[in-house]
Coordinates of C-alpha atoms in Angstrom, one line a residue:
Chain D
M1 CA 0.0 0.0 0.0
T2 CA 1.3 3.4 -0.9
V3 CA 0.5 7.1 -0.6
L4 CA -0.1 8.9 -3.8
Y5 CA 1.4 12.4 -3.6
I6 CA 0.6 14.9 -6.2
T7 CA 2.6 18.1 -6.1
Q8 CA 1.8 19.7 -9.4
R9 CA -1.1 22.1 -9.3
E10 CA -2.0 21.6 -12.9
A11 CA -2.3 17.9 -12.4
V12 CA -5.7 16.1 -13.0
I13 CA -6.5 12.8 -11.2
S14 CA -9.4 10.9 -12.8
K15 CA -10.8 7.4 -12.7
A16 CA -10.2 5.0 -15.6
Y17 CA -11.8 1.6 -14.8
E18 CA -10.1 0.4 -11.6
A19 CA -7.1 2.8 -11.8
F20 CA -6.4 6.4 -11.2
E21 CA -5.3 8.2 -14.3
I22 CA -2.9 11.0 -13.5
T23 CA -2.4 13.7 -16.2
L24 CA 0.7 15.8 -15.6
K25 CA 1.9 18.9 -17.5
Q26 CA 5.3 18.5 -19.0
A27 CA 8.1 21.1 -19.3
D28 CA 7.3 21.6 -23.0
G29 CA 3.6 22.3 -22.3
S30 CA 2.4 18.9 -23.4
W31 CA 0.4 16.5 -21.2
K32 CA 1.4 13.1 -20.1
K33 CA -1.0 10.5 -18.7
S34 CA -0.1 7.6 -16.4
T35 CA -2.2 5.2 -14.4
I36 CA -1.9 3.6 -11.0
P37 CA -4.1 0.8 -9.8
V38 CA -6.5 2.0 -7.2
Q39 CA -6.0 -1.1 -5.1
T40 CA -2.4 -0.2 -4.4
V41 CA -3.2 3.1 -2.9
N42 CA -4.4 3.8 0.6
Q43 CA -4.1 7.6 0.8
I44 CA -3.9 10.5 -1.6
V45 CA -2.0 13.6 -0.6
L46 CA -2.6 16.7 -2.8
F47 CA -0.4 19.8 -2.7
G48 CA -1.6 23.0 -4.1
N49 CA -4.9 22.4 -5.8
P50 CA -4.7 19.7 -8.5
R51 CA -8.0 18.6 -9.8
L52 CA -9.5 15.4 -8.5
T53 CA -12.6 14.4 -10.5
G54 CA -15.9 13.4 -8.8
D55 CA -15.6 9.9 -10.1
A56 CA -12.1 9.5 -8.7
L57 CA -13.1 10.9 -5.3
M58 CA -16.2 8.7 -5.0
Y59 CA -14.2 5.6 -5.9
A60 CA -11.5 6.6 -3.5
L61 CA -14.0 7.0 -0.7
E62 CA -15.8 3.7 -1.6
L63 CA -12.5 1.8 -1.2
G64 CA -11.6 3.6 2.0
I65 CA -9.0 5.9 0.6
T66 CA -8.5 9.2 2.5
V67 CA -7.7 12.3 0.5
H68 CA -5.6 15.0 2.2
Y69 CA -5.4 18.5 1.0
L70 CA -2.2 20.5 1.7
S71 CA -1.3 24.0 0.5
S72 CA 1.6 24.2 -1.9
F73 CA 3.8 25.1 1.1
G74 CA 2.7 21.9 2.8
K75 CA 0.3 23.4 5.3
Y76 CA -2.4 20.9 6.2
L77 CA -5.8 22.1 5.0
G78 CA -8.1 19.2 5.6
S79 CA -9.1 15.7 4.4
T80 CA -11.9 14.0 2.8
L81 CA -12.5 10.9 4.9
P82 CA -14.1 7.6 3.9
S83 CA -16.8 6.5 6.4
C84 CA -14.8 4.9 9.2
S85 CA -15.4 4.1 12.8
R86 CA -18.8 4.8 14.2
N87 CA -17.7 4.0 17.8
G88 CA -19.6 6.6 19.9
Q89 CA -18.7 4.9 23.1
L90 CA -15.0 5.3 22.3
R91 CA -15.5 9.1 22.0
L92 CA -17.3 9.1 25.4
A93 CA -14.4 7.2 26.9
Q94 CA -12.0 9.8 25.4
Y95 CA -14.0 12.6 27.0
Q96 CA -14.2 10.8 30.3
C97 CA -10.4 10.4 30.4
Y98 CA -10.1 14.1 29.8
Q99 CA -12.2 14.8 32.9
D100 CA -10.0 12.6 35.0
A101 CA -7.0 14.5 36.1
D102 CA -5.1 11.5 37.4
R103 CA -5.5 9.5 34.4
C104 CA -4.6 12.4 32.2
L105 CA -1.4 13.0 34.1
H106 CA -0.4 9.4 33.9
L107 CA -1.0 9.2 30.2
V108 CA 0.7 12.5 29.5
K109 CA 3.8 11.4 31.5
T110 CA 3.9 8.2 29.5
I111 CA 3.8 10.1 26.2
V112 CA 6.4 12.6 27.2
A113 CA 8.7 10.0 28.7
A114 CA 8.6 8.1 25.4
K115 CA 9.3 11.2 23.4
I116 CA 12.3 12.0 25.5
T117 CA 13.6 8.4 25.3
N118 CA 13.3 8.6 21.5
Q119 CA 15.0 12.0 21.4
Y120 CA 17.8 10.5 23.4
T121 CA 18.0 7.5 21.0
V122 CA 18.3 9.8 18.0
L123 CA 21.3 11.6 19.6
Y124 CA 22.8 8.4 21.0
R125 CA 22.8 6.6 17.6
R126 CA 24.7 9.5 16.2
G127 CA 27.3 9.3 18.8
Y128 CA 26.0 12.0 21.1
R129 CA 25.2 11.1 24.7
S130 CA 23.0 13.6 26.4
I131 CA 22.9 12.8 30.1
S132 CA 20.6 15.7 30.8
L133 CA 17.9 14.3 28.6
K134 CA 17.8 11.2 30.7
R135 CA 17.7 13.3 33.8
Y136 CA 14.4 14.9 32.6
K137 CA 12.9 11.5 32.3
S138 CA 13.3 10.7 36.0
E139 CA 12.3 14.3 36.9
L140 CA 9.1 13.8 35.0
Q141 CA 7.8 11.1 37.3
K142 CA 7.9 13.5 40.3
Q143 CA 5.6 16.0 38.7
T144 CA 2.1 16.4 40.0
N145 CA 0.3 18.5 37.4
L146 CA 0.0 18.9 33.7
E147 CA 1.6 22.3 33.4
Q148 CA 4.8 21.0 35.0
V149 CA 4.9 18.0 32.6
R150 CA 4.5 20.4 29.7
G151 CA 7.3 22.5 31.1
I152 CA 9.7 19.6 31.3
E153 CA 8.8 18.5 27.7
G154 CA 9.7 22.0 26.5
T155 CA 12.9 22.2 28.4
A156 CA 14.0 18.7 27.2
A157 CA 13.1 19.7 23.6
R158 CA 15.3 22.9 23.8
E159 CA 18.2 20.8 25.1
Y160 CA 17.7 18.2 22.5
F161 CA 17.7 20.7 19.6
A162 CA 20.7 22.4 21.3
C163 CA 22.7 19.3 20.4
W164 CA 21.7 19.5 16.8
P165 CA 24.3 22.2 15.6
T166 CA 27.0 19.7 16.6
L167 CA 25.4 16.9 14.6
L168 CA 24.7 19.1 11.6
G169 CA 27.9 21.2 11.5
D170 CA 28.0 25.0 11.2
E171 CA 27.0 25.3 7.5
W172 CA 23.3 25.0 8.2
G173 CA 23.1 27.8 10.6
F174 CA 20.7 25.9 12.8
R175 CA 20.4 27.5 16.3
G176 CA 17.3 25.9 17.7
R177 CA 13.7 25.2 16.8
Y178 CA 11.8 28.1 15.2
R179 CA 8.4 27.3 13.7
R180 CA 6.6 30.5 12.8
P181 CA 8.1 31.0 10.3
P182 CA 11.1 28.7 9.9
T183 CA 14.1 31.0 9.9
D184 CA 16.7 28.6 8.4
P185 CA 16.7 25.6 6.1
V186 CA 16.8 23.0 8.8
N187 CA 13.7 24.5 10.5
A188 CA 11.9 24.6 7.1
L189 CA 12.7 20.9 6.6
L190 CA 11.6 20.0 10.1
S191 CA 8.3 21.9 9.7
F192 CA 7.7 20.1 6.4
A193 CA 8.5 16.7 7.9
Y194 CA 6.2 17.3 10.9
G195 CA 3.4 18.3 8.4
L196 CA 3.7 15.1 6.6
L197 CA 3.8 13.1 9.8
R198 CA 0.7 15.0 11.0
V199 CA -1.2 13.8 7.9
Q200 CA -0.4 10.2 8.7
V201 CA -1.4 10.6 12.4
T202 CA -4.5 12.4 11.4
A203 CA -5.6 9.6 9.1
A204 CA -4.9 7.0 11.9
V205 CA -6.9 9.0 14.5
H206 CA -9.9 9.1 12.2
L207 CA -9.5 5.5 11.3
A208 CA -9.5 4.5 15.0
G209 CA -12.6 6.6 15.6
L210 CA -11.0 9.0 18.0
D211 CA -11.9 12.8 18.3
P212 CA -8.9 14.6 16.9
Y213 CA -9.6 17.8 18.9
I214 CA -9.7 16.3 22.4
G215 CA -6.2 15.6 23.7
Y216 CA -4.4 15.4 26.9
L217 CA -0.8 16.7 26.6
H218 CA -1.9 19.5 24.2
A219 CA -4.4 22.0 25.5
V220 CA -7.9 21.9 24.0
T221 CA -7.7 25.4 22.6
R222 CA -7.3 27.5 19.5
G223 CA -8.8 24.7 17.5
Q224 CA -5.7 22.6 17.5
P225 CA -6.1 18.9 16.9
A226 CA -4.8 18.1 20.4
L227 CA -5.0 14.3 20.2
V228 CA -3.2 14.2 16.8
L229 CA -0.4 16.4 18.3
D230 CA -0.3 14.0 21.4
L231 CA 0.1 10.9 19.3
M232 CA 2.7 12.6 17.1
E233 CA 5.1 13.2 20.0
E234 CA 6.5 9.7 20.1
F235 CA 6.9 9.6 16.3
R236 CA 8.5 13.1 15.9
P237 CA 12.0 11.9 16.8
L238 CA 11.6 8.4 15.3
V239 CA 10.3 9.4 11.9
A240 CA 10.7 13.1 11.2
D241 CA 13.9 14.1 13.1
N242 CA 15.8 10.9 12.1
L243 CA 14.8 11.5 8.5
V244 CA 15.8 15.2 8.5
L245 CA 19.2 14.4 10.0
T246 CA 19.8 11.5 7.6
V247 CA 18.8 13.4 4.5
L248 CA 21.1 16.4 5.4
K249 CA 24.0 14.1 6.5
N250 CA 23.8 12.2 3.2
R251 CA 23.6 15.5 1.3
E252 CA 20.4 14.5 -0.4
L253 CA 19.4 18.2 0.0
K254 CA 21.8 21.1 -0.2
R255 CA 21.6 24.8 0.8
Q256 CA 20.4 25.9 -2.6
D257 CA 17.3 23.6 -2.2
F258 CA 15.9 26.1 0.1
C259 CA 14.8 29.6 -0.7
D260 CA 14.8 32.6 1.6
S261 CA 11.8 34.9 1.4
L262 CA 12.4 37.9 3.7
G263 CA 14.0 35.7 6.3
A264 CA 11.4 32.9 6.1
Y265 CA 12.8 29.7 4.6
Q266 CA 11.0 27.1 2.5
L267 CA 11.9 24.2 0.2
T268 CA 12.1 24.6 -3.5
E269 CA 9.8 22.5 -5.7
G270 CA 12.4 19.9 -6.6
A271 CA 13.6 19.6 -3.0
R272 CA 10.1 18.9 -1.9
K273 CA 9.9 16.0 -4.3
T274 CA 13.2 14.6 -3.1
F275 CA 12.1 14.8 0.5
L276 CA 8.6 13.3 -0.2
E277 CA 10.3 10.3 -1.7
A278 CA 12.6 10.0 1.3
F279 CA 9.6 10.4 3.7
E280 CA 7.7 7.7 1.9
K281 CA 10.6 5.4 2.1
K282 CA 11.1 6.1 5.7
I283 CA 7.4 5.5 6.6
Q284 CA 7.5 2.2 4.7
D285 CA 10.6 1.2 6.6
E286 CA 10.3 -2.1 8.4
F287 CA 11.6 -2.5 12.0
Q288 CA 11.1 -4.9 14.8
H289 CA 8.4 -3.7 17.1
S290 CA 9.9 -3.3 20.6
V291 CA 6.8 -4.5 22.4
F292 CA 5.2 -7.1 20.2
G293 CA 8.2 -8.5 18.5
Y294 CA 6.9 -8.6 15.0
R295 CA 8.2 -6.7 12.0
C296 CA 6.1 -3.7 10.9
T297 CA 6.4 -0.5 9.0
Y298 CA 6.2 3.0 10.6
R299 CA 2.9 3.5 8.8
R300 CA 1.4 0.4 10.4
A301 CA 3.0 1.4 13.8
I302 CA 1.2 4.8 13.6
E303 CA -2.2 3.2 13.0
L304 CA -1.5 0.6 15.7
Q305 CA -0.7 3.3 18.3
A306 CA -3.9 5.1 17.5
R307 CA -5.9 1.9 17.9
L308 CA -4.0 1.0 21.1
L309 CA -4.8 4.4 22.5
A310 CA -8.5 3.6 21.7
R311 CA -8.2 0.3 23.5
H312 CA -6.6 2.1 26.4
L313 CA -9.4 4.7 26.6
Q314 CA -12.2 2.2 26.2
E315 CA -10.9 -0.8 28.0
G316 CA -8.1 0.5 30.3
V317 CA -5.5 -1.6 28.4
P318 CA -2.2 0.0 29.5
Y319 CA -1.0 2.5 26.8
Q320 CA 2.6 2.0 25.7
P321 CA 4.0 4.5 23.2
L322 CA 6.4 3.2 20.6
V323 CA 10.0 3.5 21.8
L324 CA 12.9 2.2 19.8
R325 CA 15.8 0.7 21.7
Chain J
M1 CA -33.3 -0.2 24.5
D2 CA -37.1 -0.1 24.6
D3 CA -37.8 -0.8 20.9
F4 CA -34.5 -2.6 20.2
F5 CA -34.7 -6.0 18.6
L6 CA -31.4 -7.9 18.5
P7 CA -30.6 -8.6 14.9
L8 CA -30.4 -12.3 14.1
A9 CA -27.1 -11.8 12.4
Y10 CA -25.6 -10.5 15.7
L11 CA -26.6 -13.7 17.4
N12 CA -24.3 -15.4 15.0
A13 CA -21.5 -12.9 15.7
W14 CA -22.0 -13.4 19.4
E15 CA -21.5 -17.2 19.1
Y16 CA -18.4 -16.6 17.0
C17 CA -16.8 -14.3 19.5
P18 CA -18.4 -12.1 22.2
R19 CA -15.7 -9.4 21.7
R20 CA -16.4 -9.3 17.9
F21 CA -20.1 -9.0 18.7
Y22 CA -19.6 -6.1 21.2
L23 CA -17.3 -4.2 18.9
E24 CA -19.7 -4.6 16.0
C25 CA -23.0 -4.2 17.7
V26 CA -22.4 -1.9 20.6
C27 CA -19.4 0.1 19.2
G28 CA -20.5 0.2 15.5
E29 CA -17.2 -1.0 14.2
W30 CA -17.1 -2.8 10.9
E31 CA -14.5 -3.8 8.3
D32 CA -14.9 -6.0 5.3
N33 CA -12.5 -8.8 4.4
E34 CA -12.5 -11.6 1.8
Y35 CA -14.8 -13.6 4.0
T36 CA -17.4 -10.9 4.6
L37 CA -17.4 -10.0 0.9
M38 CA -17.8 -13.7 0.0
G39 CA -20.6 -13.9 2.4
Q40 CA -22.4 -11.0 0.6
H41 CA -21.7 -12.7 -2.7
V42 CA -23.3 -16.1 -1.8
H43 CA -26.5 -14.2 -0.9
R44 CA -26.8 -12.8 -4.4
S45 CA -29.1 -15.6 -5.5
V46 CA -31.6 -14.9 -2.7
Q47 CA -31.7 -11.2 -3.1
V48 CA -35.1 -11.1 -4.9
V49 CA -37.5 -9.9 -2.2
G50 CA -41.0 -11.3 -1.8
A51 CA -43.0 -14.4 -2.4
L52 CA -42.4 -16.6 -5.5
Q53 CA -43.3 -19.9 -6.9
E54 CA -40.4 -22.3 -7.6
S55 CA -41.2 -25.6 -9.3
G56 CA -44.5 -25.9 -7.5
K57 CA -43.0 -24.8 -4.2
R58 CA -44.0 -21.6 -2.6
V59 CA -41.0 -19.6 -1.4
F60 CA -40.6 -16.4 0.5
Q61 CA -37.3 -14.6 0.2
Q62 CA -35.7 -11.9 2.4
Q63 CA -38.5 -12.2 4.8
W64 CA -38.7 -9.9 7.9
V65 CA -39.2 -12.0 11.1
W66 CA -39.3 -10.9 14.7
S67 CA -40.3 -12.0 18.2
E68 CA -41.8 -9.7 20.8
K69 CA -41.1 -12.3 23.4
L70 CA -37.4 -12.8 22.7
K71 CA -36.7 -9.3 21.4
V72 CA -34.9 -10.5 18.3
G73 CA -35.6 -9.9 14.7
G74 CA -34.1 -9.7 11.3
I75 CA -34.2 -10.9 7.8
I76 CA -34.3 -14.6 6.9
D77 CA -32.9 -15.5 3.5
R78 CA -35.6 -17.9 2.5
V79 CA -38.7 -19.5 4.0
E80 CA -39.9 -22.5 1.9
V81 CA -43.2 -24.3 2.2
H82 CA -42.7 -28.1 2.2
N83 CA -46.0 -30.0 2.3
G84 CA -47.7 -27.2 4.2
Q85 CA -44.8 -26.8 6.6
L86 CA -42.7 -23.7 6.9
V87 CA -39.0 -24.3 6.5
P88 CA -36.5 -21.4 7.2
V89 CA -33.4 -21.5 5.0
E90 CA -30.1 -19.7 5.7
Y91 CA -27.4 -19.2 3.1
K92 CA -23.8 -19.5 4.4
K93 CA -20.5 -19.3 2.6
G94 CA -18.6 -21.9 4.6
R95 CA -18.9 -25.7 5.1
M96 CA -21.2 -27.7 7.3
G97 CA -21.0 -27.9 11.1
R98 CA -18.1 -25.6 11.7
Y99 CA -19.5 -23.7 14.7
L100 CA -22.9 -23.7 16.3
N101 CA -23.4 -19.9 15.5
D102 CA -25.3 -20.7 12.3
H103 CA -27.7 -23.0 14.2
F104 CA -28.5 -20.4 16.8
Q105 CA -29.3 -17.9 14.0
L106 CA -31.6 -20.3 12.2
C107 CA -33.3 -21.4 15.3
A108 CA -33.9 -17.9 16.5
A109 CA -35.5 -17.2 13.0
A110 CA -37.7 -20.2 13.5
L111 CA -38.8 -19.1 16.9
C112 CA -39.8 -15.7 15.4
L113 CA -41.7 -17.5 12.6
E114 CA -43.5 -19.6 15.1
E115 CA -44.5 -16.6 17.2
R116 CA -45.9 -14.9 14.1
T117 CA -47.8 -17.8 12.6
G118 CA -48.6 -19.9 15.7
V119 CA -47.4 -23.0 13.8
T120 CA -44.7 -25.3 15.1
I121 CA -41.6 -25.5 12.9
P122 CA -39.7 -28.8 13.4
Y123 CA -36.6 -28.1 11.3
G124 CA -34.8 -25.6 9.0
E125 CA -32.0 -25.9 6.5
I126 CA -28.7 -24.2 6.0
F127 CA -27.3 -24.0 2.5
Y128 CA -23.5 -24.1 2.7
H129 CA -22.0 -22.6 -0.4
G130 CA -18.6 -24.1 0.3
S131 CA -19.9 -27.7 0.0
R132 CA -23.0 -26.8 -2.1
R133 CA -25.0 -28.9 0.4
R134 CA -28.1 -28.3 2.5
Q135 CA -27.9 -29.3 6.1
Q136 CA -31.1 -30.0 8.0
V137 CA -31.2 -28.6 11.5
Y138 CA -33.8 -29.9 13.9
F139 CA -35.2 -27.5 16.4
T140 CA -34.9 -29.8 19.4
A141 CA -35.8 -28.6 22.9
D142 CA -32.1 -28.3 23.6
L143 CA -31.4 -26.1 20.7
R144 CA -34.4 -23.9 21.4
Q145 CA -33.3 -23.6 25.0
A146 CA -29.7 -22.8 24.1
T147 CA -30.8 -20.2 21.6
A148 CA -33.1 -18.4 24.1
K149 CA -30.2 -18.6 26.6
A150 CA -27.8 -17.1 24.1
I151 CA -30.2 -14.2 23.4
A152 CA -30.5 -13.5 27.1
S153 CA -26.7 -13.5 27.6
V154 CA -26.3 -11.1 24.6
Y155 CA -28.6 -8.6 26.2
Q156 CA -26.7 -8.9 29.4
A157 CA -23.3 -8.4 27.7
M158 CA -24.5 -5.4 25.8
N159 CA -24.8 -3.4 29.0
G160 CA -21.4 -4.6 30.3
P161 CA -17.8 -3.7 29.4
V162 CA -16.0 -4.8 26.3
P163 CA -15.4 -8.5 26.5
A164 CA -11.8 -9.7 26.7
P165 CA -10.2 -11.1 23.5
I166 CA -10.7 -14.9 22.9
S167 CA -7.9 -17.3 22.3
H168 CA -8.8 -19.0 19.0
Q169 CA -6.3 -18.6 16.2
G170 CA -8.5 -19.9 13.5
K171 CA -11.4 -17.5 14.3
C172 CA -9.0 -14.5 14.7
A173 CA -7.3 -15.2 11.5
A174 CA -10.6 -15.1 9.6
C175 CA -12.0 -12.2 11.5
S176 CA -12.5 -8.9 9.5
I177 CA -12.1 -6.7 12.6
Y178 CA -8.9 -8.2 13.8
N179 CA -7.1 -4.9 13.3
I180 CA -9.6 -3.1 15.5
C181 CA -9.8 -5.7 18.2
L182 CA -6.0 -6.4 18.4
P183 CA -6.4 -9.6 20.5
R184 CA -2.7 -10.4 20.5
E185 CA -1.6 -6.9 21.4
V186 CA -4.3 -6.3 24.0
R187 CA -3.4 -9.6 25.8
H188 CA 0.3 -8.8 25.7
L189 CA -0.2 -5.4 27.3
Q190 CA -2.5 -6.7 29.9
Q191 CA -0.2 -9.5 30.9
E192 CA 2.7 -7.1 31.1
R193 CA 0.7 -5.1 33.6
Q194 CA 0.0 -8.1 35.7
S195 CA 3.6 -9.3 35.9

């Protein structure tokens, strides 16, 4: 199963029998058609506003394919979702957990501890041993309220990114995480990677029948998809950060692949394509699951975590975030 | 739950696996797999609704049946009239005598028919697509009792928590909602907590 990414705004995706027909504009102005069997696709991600015909959309929904819309900069705009879980009781359980301060605190600590462990592993595997990150993990357990846990998460994240200049070298000019807007190429790449990860987690949250807007670590405010952001935490270091570091280390992207617009950085068209391919490869990467022992891809792992969170909320099955050793 | 009638098909799901029943019926979860699609396929020949005459035999297809007493209801694939006697017929994709779930479903349909018509129904038939054979199922006192008991336990379970996963590799492998139920993972995480 694959994700079909369309990055060209002139593109047209239509249905031809049991395939998607993709019409792309060529450099010489001509049009080129290609087909991809629908059965091999499980998500479609559209950048800019390529046209998706009604036939193609209906067929996608019928077969359970989610269609995600992103701006040409990669900002998530929304999704067209196939009918999925109708589990009303799960949502009630999700809200009940929200009302229970002790349960919230326990769950949030579990998530933050996993994120910090994974951040530590990212650094460790690249030969950098950050003792202080480990210290935050034990400090976490002593905290008695949500605000304190969020504080530790933030402090740990700043320390984690403070190690990045050493890993990346001076040439990238990375001085820490800046999101709005990304002020250097590395931050632009991180934002793009997190955006792609967010699409995957959003799909998984919908599939599992959870309410994306009621979360525990992230405040339910400003319309942010708090639960999606919660579930993303364990995967940020594993999928996005690892990928960004690898791509830059392998020089798959160079400085000229980013453009500066009055101090705000973004990826050029070609660089986006390169990174999408790398992201797709990463998310299809098989690894041995640290809890269940079987081999699975990151994509499967993301869906699994969403469903396990559902089982935790509805049945009290202990929630264990994905941690790589 | 005032005007709720337990669908006959869920009785089948319950006998297959209580957890599957709960996730399907109470939580509204559903996923198709090759087996559920095949199940829909074998029903194609009985999809014509209403009464018809078939080689001198009167046949009702896709017949609504229900029981006020048992609070069950649903659609029975076929009801044939053999020598003035009503014979409920269910179409199933598999082979004979795998699990008792098909028997409960058929018996419950017969109990509904009896309540509607006031006539005793001694037996029904299950057409198994896998073996292309009809199996006669006699509605013995034991089967009737077991069916009524199953219905009562389903009603009880509906108001309870999610039932724990079962340990049956064959059933789990064929189950379309395996990926929602996650029996292996749930058992693993729960055992880890206990130890």
